[in-house]
Tab-separated table of C-alpha atoms in Angstrom:
chain	number	residue	atom	x	y	z
A	1	UNK	CA	111.038	216.408	43.574
A	2	UNK	CA	111.524	213.565	41.100
A	3	UNK	CA	110.376	214.243	37.498
A	4	UNK	CA	109.753	211.376	35.098
A	5	UNK	CA	109.877	211.658	31.352
A	6	UNK	CA	106.743	210.788	29.335
A	7	UNK	CA	108.573	207.684	28.099
A	8	UNK	CA	109.266	206.514	31.679
A	9	UNK	CA	105.660	207.134	32.707
A	10	UNK	CA	104.426	205.260	29.657
A	11	UNK	CA	106.707	202.328	30.398
A	12	UNK	CA	105.517	202.252	34.008
A	13	UNK	CA	101.840	202.234	32.983
A	14	UNK	CA	102.501	199.540	30.395
A	15	UNK	CA	104.238	197.360	32.993
A	16	UNK	CA	101.319	197.786	35.412
A	17	UNK	CA	98.812	196.858	32.698
A	18	UNK	CA	100.867	193.787	31.799
A	19	UNK	CA	100.954	192.650	35.431
A	20	UNK	CA	97.206	193.215	35.739
A	21	UNK	CA	96.567	191.336	32.500
A	22	UNK	CA	98.643	188.361	33.552
A	23	UNK	CA	96.871	188.285	36.917
A	24	UNK	CA	93.453	188.288	35.267
A	25	UNK	CA	94.501	185.540	32.874
A	26	UNK	CA	95.692	183.442	35.798
A	27	UNK	CA	92.429	183.694	37.757
A	28	UNK	CA	90.577	180.968	35.788
A	29	UNK	CA	93.674	178.751	36.070
A	30	UNK	CA	93.801	179.300	39.837
A	31	UNK	CA	90.111	178.427	40.164
A	32	UNK	CA	90.697	175.316	38.070
A	33	UNK	CA	93.594	174.272	40.334
A	34	UNK	CA	91.480	174.753	43.468
A	35	UNK	CA	88.679	172.706	41.946
A	36	UNK	CA	91.069	169.957	40.809
A	37	UNK	CA	92.543	169.670	44.305
A	38	UNK	CA	89.100	169.135	45.755
A	39	UNK	CA	88.493	166.182	43.442
A	40	UNK	CA	92.072	164.859	43.200
A	41	UNK	CA	92.859	161.343	44.341
A	42	UNK	CA	94.862	160.797	47.506
A	43	UNK	CA	97.673	159.364	45.384
A	44	UNK	CA	97.831	162.587	43.344
A	45	UNK	CA	97.876	164.721	46.462
A	46	UNK	CA	100.661	162.636	47.992
A	47	UNK	CA	102.730	163.073	44.818
A	48	UNK	CA	102.291	166.834	45.136
A	49	UNK	CA	103.399	166.671	48.775
A	50	UNK	CA	106.510	164.698	47.824
A	51	UNK	CA	107.303	167.257	45.124
A	52	UNK	CA	106.894	170.101	47.625
A	53	UNK	CA	109.131	168.293	50.100
A	54	UNK	CA	111.857	168.028	47.460
A	55	UNK	CA	111.518	171.765	46.795
A	56	UNK	CA	111.849	172.558	50.496
A	57	UNK	CA	114.907	170.308	50.804
A	58	UNK	CA	116.460	172.214	47.915
A	59	UNK	CA	115.739	175.529	49.659
A	60	UNK	CA	117.476	174.239	52.792
A	61	UNK	CA	120.668	173.531	50.857
A	62	UNK	CA	120.874	176.182	48.147
A	63	UNK	CA	123.022	179.311	48.581
A	64	UNK	CA	120.999	182.477	49.182
A	65	UNK	CA	123.454	185.130	47.923
A	66	UNK	CA	122.351	187.430	50.743
A	67	UNK	CA	118.612	187.035	50.168
A	68	UNK	CA	117.910	185.044	53.338
A	69	UNK	CA	114.991	187.236	54.458
A	70	UNK	CA	113.399	187.088	51.021
A	71	UNK	CA	113.541	183.282	50.991
A	72	UNK	CA	112.178	183.156	54.550
A	73	UNK	CA	109.251	185.428	53.652
A	74	UNK	CA	108.513	183.535	50.454
A	75	UNK	CA	108.602	180.204	52.293
A	76	UNK	CA	106.297	181.570	54.993
A	77	UNK	CA	103.749	182.607	52.368
A	78	UNK	CA	103.961	179.101	50.895
A	79	UNK	CA	103.371	177.654	54.372
A	80	UNK	CA	100.277	179.827	54.885
A	81	UNK	CA	98.854	178.541	51.622
A	82	UNK	CA	99.653	174.945	52.643
A	83	UNK	CA	98.272	175.291	56.182
A	84	UNK	CA	95.149	177.156	55.079
A	85	UNK	CA	94.073	174.499	52.576
A	86	UNK	CA	91.776	172.782	55.096
A	87	UNK	CA	90.111	170.387	52.654
A	88	UNK	CA	93.413	168.949	51.443
A	89	UNK	CA	95.007	168.938	54.914
A	90	UNK	CA	92.045	166.940	56.219
A	91	UNK	CA	92.995	164.266	53.690
A	92	UNK	CA	96.788	164.364	53.864
A	93	UNK	CA	97.683	165.805	57.272
A	94	UNK	CA	100.246	168.462	58.180
A	95	UNK	CA	103.517	166.525	57.928
A	96	UNK	CA	105.261	169.225	55.844
A	97	UNK	CA	104.773	171.904	58.509
A	98	UNK	CA	108.180	171.486	60.204
A	99	UNK	CA	109.884	171.324	56.795
A	100	UNK	CA	108.672	174.835	55.990
A	101	UNK	CA	109.913	176.164	59.309
A	102	UNK	CA	113.323	174.551	58.953
A	103	UNK	CA	113.741	176.710	55.850
A	104	UNK	CA	112.158	179.835	57.359
A	105	UNK	CA	114.003	179.888	60.691
A	106	UNK	CA	117.335	178.779	59.245
A	107	UNK	CA	117.190	181.791	56.920
A	108	UNK	CA	115.678	184.220	59.442
A	109	UNK	CA	115.683	183.029	63.079
A	110	UNK	CA	114.400	186.470	64.161
A	111	UNK	CA	111.173	186.081	62.173
A	112	UNK	CA	108.945	186.309	65.261
A	113	UNK	CA	105.605	185.666	63.551
A	114	UNK	CA	106.905	182.343	62.238
A	115	UNK	CA	107.258	180.870	65.724
A	116	UNK	CA	103.542	180.937	66.500
A	117	UNK	CA	102.827	179.217	63.176
A	118	UNK	CA	105.492	176.641	64.033
A	119	UNK	CA	104.003	175.910	67.453
A	120	UNK	CA	100.439	175.564	66.211
A	121	UNK	CA	101.004	173.714	62.950
A	122	UNK	CA	103.782	171.365	64.025
A	123	UNK	CA	102.885	170.572	67.640
A	124	UNK	CA	99.112	170.738	67.527
A	125	UNK	CA	98.254	169.623	63.991
A	126	UNK	CA	101.254	167.585	62.828
A	127	UNK	CA	101.694	166.043	66.329
A	128	UNK	CA	105.457	166.664	66.243
A	129	UNK	CA	106.133	168.783	69.364
A	130	UNK	CA	109.720	167.499	69.570
A	131	UNK	CA	110.482	169.018	66.141
A	132	UNK	CA	108.785	172.284	67.073
A	133	UNK	CA	110.679	172.586	70.368
A	134	UNK	CA	114.008	171.708	68.735
A	135	UNK	CA	113.529	174.427	66.086
A	136	UNK	CA	112.592	176.998	68.732
A	137	UNK	CA	115.560	176.028	70.874
A	138	UNK	CA	117.889	176.537	67.914
A	139	UNK	CA	116.262	179.838	66.972
A	140	UNK	CA	116.560	181.181	70.527
A	141	UNK	CA	120.354	181.097	70.142
A	142	UNK	CA	119.951	184.045	67.740
A	143	UNK	CA	117.559	186.033	69.946
A	144	UNK	CA	118.001	188.286	72.963
A	145	UNK	CA	115.593	189.993	75.385
A	146	UNK	CA	115.666	193.057	73.093
A	147	UNK	CA	116.035	191.656	69.570
A	148	UNK	CA	113.616	191.207	67.951
A	149	UNK	CA	110.931	193.228	69.706
A	150	UNK	CA	108.754	190.923	71.896
A	151	UNK	CA	111.196	188.018	71.503
A	152	UNK	CA	110.005	186.717	74.884
A	153	UNK	CA	107.039	185.186	73.046
A	154	UNK	CA	109.297	182.446	71.677
A	155	UNK	CA	110.079	181.225	75.216
A	156	UNK	CA	106.356	181.230	75.888
A	157	UNK	CA	105.557	179.182	72.759
A	158	UNK	CA	108.277	176.724	73.758
A	159	UNK	CA	106.773	176.400	77.246
A	160	UNK	CA	103.316	175.827	75.764
A	161	UNK	CA	104.559	172.944	73.620
A	162	UNK	CA	106.558	171.403	76.463
A	163	UNK	CA	103.679	171.472	78.935
A	164	UNK	CA	100.665	170.716	76.751
A	165	UNK	CA	102.087	168.303	74.193
A	166	UNK	CA	104.987	166.611	76.002
A	167	UNK	CA	103.803	166.907	79.601
A	168	UNK	CA	107.303	168.152	80.455
A	169	UNK	CA	106.504	170.415	83.406
A	170	UNK	CA	110.138	170.916	84.422
A	171	UNK	CA	111.341	172.314	81.086
A	172	UNK	CA	108.070	174.194	80.622
A	173	UNK	CA	108.619	175.917	83.962
A	174	UNK	CA	112.101	176.997	82.865
A	175	UNK	CA	110.728	178.320	79.549
A	176	UNK	CA	107.961	180.326	81.226
A	177	UNK	CA	110.497	181.722	83.698
A	178	UNK	CA	112.680	182.831	80.784
A	179	UNK	CA	109.643	184.439	79.133
A	180	UNK	CA	108.918	186.313	82.370
A	181	UNK	CA	112.548	187.399	82.760
A	182	UNK	CA	112.876	188.650	79.175
A	183	UNK	CA	109.512	190.445	79.271
A	184	UNK	CA	110.503	192.146	82.554
A	185	UNK	CA	113.160	194.087	80.654
A	186	UNK	CA	110.410	196.148	79.017
A	187	UNK	CA	108.047	198.715	80.496
A	188	UNK	CA	105.144	198.596	78.020
A	189	UNK	CA	101.813	197.195	79.201
A	190	UNK	CA	101.882	194.103	76.956
A	191	UNK	CA	105.303	193.057	78.243
A	192	UNK	CA	104.322	193.639	81.870
A	193	UNK	CA	101.161	191.572	81.469
A	194	UNK	CA	103.014	188.719	79.821
A	195	UNK	CA	105.729	188.768	82.489
A	196	UNK	CA	103.115	188.521	85.234
A	197	UNK	CA	101.103	185.838	83.479
A	198	UNK	CA	104.202	183.720	82.786
A	199	UNK	CA	105.403	184.121	86.382
A	200	UNK	CA	102.017	182.993	87.678
A	201	UNK	CA	102.246	179.847	85.531
A	202	UNK	CA	105.688	179.137	87.012
A	203	UNK	CA	104.197	179.447	90.497
A	204	UNK	CA	101.432	176.984	89.617
A	205	UNK	CA	104.032	174.486	88.380
A	206	UNK	CA	106.220	175.007	91.461
A	207	UNK	CA	103.308	174.022	93.708
A	208	UNK	CA	102.098	171.183	91.523
A	209	UNK	CA	103.843	169.855	88.370
A	210	UNK	CA	100.500	168.404	87.245
A	211	UNK	CA	98.634	171.623	87.951
A	212	UNK	CA	95.324	172.010	86.136
A	213	UNK	CA	95.605	175.738	86.756
A	214	UNK	CA	98.927	175.818	84.878
A	215	UNK	CA	97.478	173.846	81.983
A	216	UNK	CA	94.412	176.103	81.812
A	217	UNK	CA	96.672	179.167	81.913
A	218	UNK	CA	98.728	177.710	79.071
A	219	UNK	CA	95.677	176.861	76.952
A	220	UNK	CA	94.528	180.433	77.604
A	221	UNK	CA	97.770	181.623	75.998
A	222	UNK	CA	96.879	179.524	72.934
A	223	UNK	CA	93.357	180.980	72.956
A	224	UNK	CA	94.699	184.542	73.063
A	225	UNK	CA	96.867	183.963	69.988
A	226	UNK	CA	93.682	184.110	67.858
A	227	UNK	CA	95.141	182.129	64.977
A	228	UNK	CA	92.058	180.444	63.545
A	229	UNK	CA	88.650	179.185	64.623
A	230	UNK	CA	89.758	175.538	64.738
A	231	UNK	CA	92.643	176.294	67.109
A	232	UNK	CA	90.423	178.527	69.212
A	233	UNK	CA	87.768	175.827	69.587
A	234	UNK	CA	90.375	173.239	70.507
A	235	UNK	CA	91.714	175.531	73.253
A	236	UNK	CA	88.204	176.161	74.611
A	237	UNK	CA	87.439	172.426	74.658
A	238	UNK	CA	90.711	171.710	76.502
A	239	UNK	CA	90.023	174.421	79.110
A	240	UNK	CA	86.531	173.066	79.726
A	241	UNK	CA	87.827	169.483	79.958
A	242	UNK	CA	90.199	170.656	82.719
A	243	UNK	CA	87.285	172.129	84.665
A	244	UNK	CA	87.639	175.740	83.569
A	245	UNK	CA	84.985	177.911	81.989
A	246	UNK	CA	85.414	180.317	79.083
A	247	UNK	CA	83.216	183.398	79.466
A	248	UNK	CA	82.808	185.779	76.543
A	249	UNK	CA	82.555	189.443	77.522
A	250	UNK	CA	80.278	191.939	75.698
A	251	UNK	CA	83.348	193.598	74.130
A	252	UNK	CA	84.393	190.304	72.495
A	253	UNK	CA	87.208	189.504	74.921
A	254	UNK	CA	87.214	186.308	76.988
A	255	UNK	CA	87.510	185.628	80.686
A	256	UNK	CA	88.578	182.292	82.158
A	257	UNK	CA	87.021	180.976	85.351
A	258	UNK	CA	89.285	178.440	87.087
A	259	UNK	CA	87.907	175.324	88.799
A	260	UNK	CA	87.604	175.525	92.579
A	261	UNK	CA	90.462	173.063	93.120
A	262	UNK	CA	93.744	172.668	91.252
């Protein structure tokens, strides 16, 4: 058992109180910053974006001294703040999204959660699927079917971007096949379900490269990611536009009814 001296305990409590005090002092400043962003001119917001881009470029080039994961995590938190600021993004767009992920995945290509943010923010919102796919392709060089756990999702995200945003059925088919192959190495229920679902999408594309069934299946993958309400609604609208129907079950899950013809 570890015993602390009264002096050490006192120092610890003092440090905690200092941190709490600083946090409380910063709250009005944070509220002021949020309010100022809401009323800031577009020119001011663009200057802030340019400043952030310079910071990200610096992070791409600076030495990390072994703290790659720390920089990746810190950059991911910055991205979440950037992406979640809906009011500002509605005015300025999402052009910095791939810049964040160049930093994140260069420092930690095995950061699995980052790939779904990359796919959604860069392909869907920033309309840069080529950048998203290129970053995934590079990151996959550092992955294997076993490391990190559930790495097969990255192949699936790549296939989603290729099919839905580039209309590249051939490469999408190869990506979904890779997702199925990697997932088949695992015996847990999630992996087995994903392997079967990905294989079914490959079969749709084999029969018909322009398959509505394949596109609906792929939008269903987006829907199941449950990122945010805006992404969810976009996926539902796309499924319905393709002739599918999204049925909500009493337990909150969703069921997709395919159109009668592909």
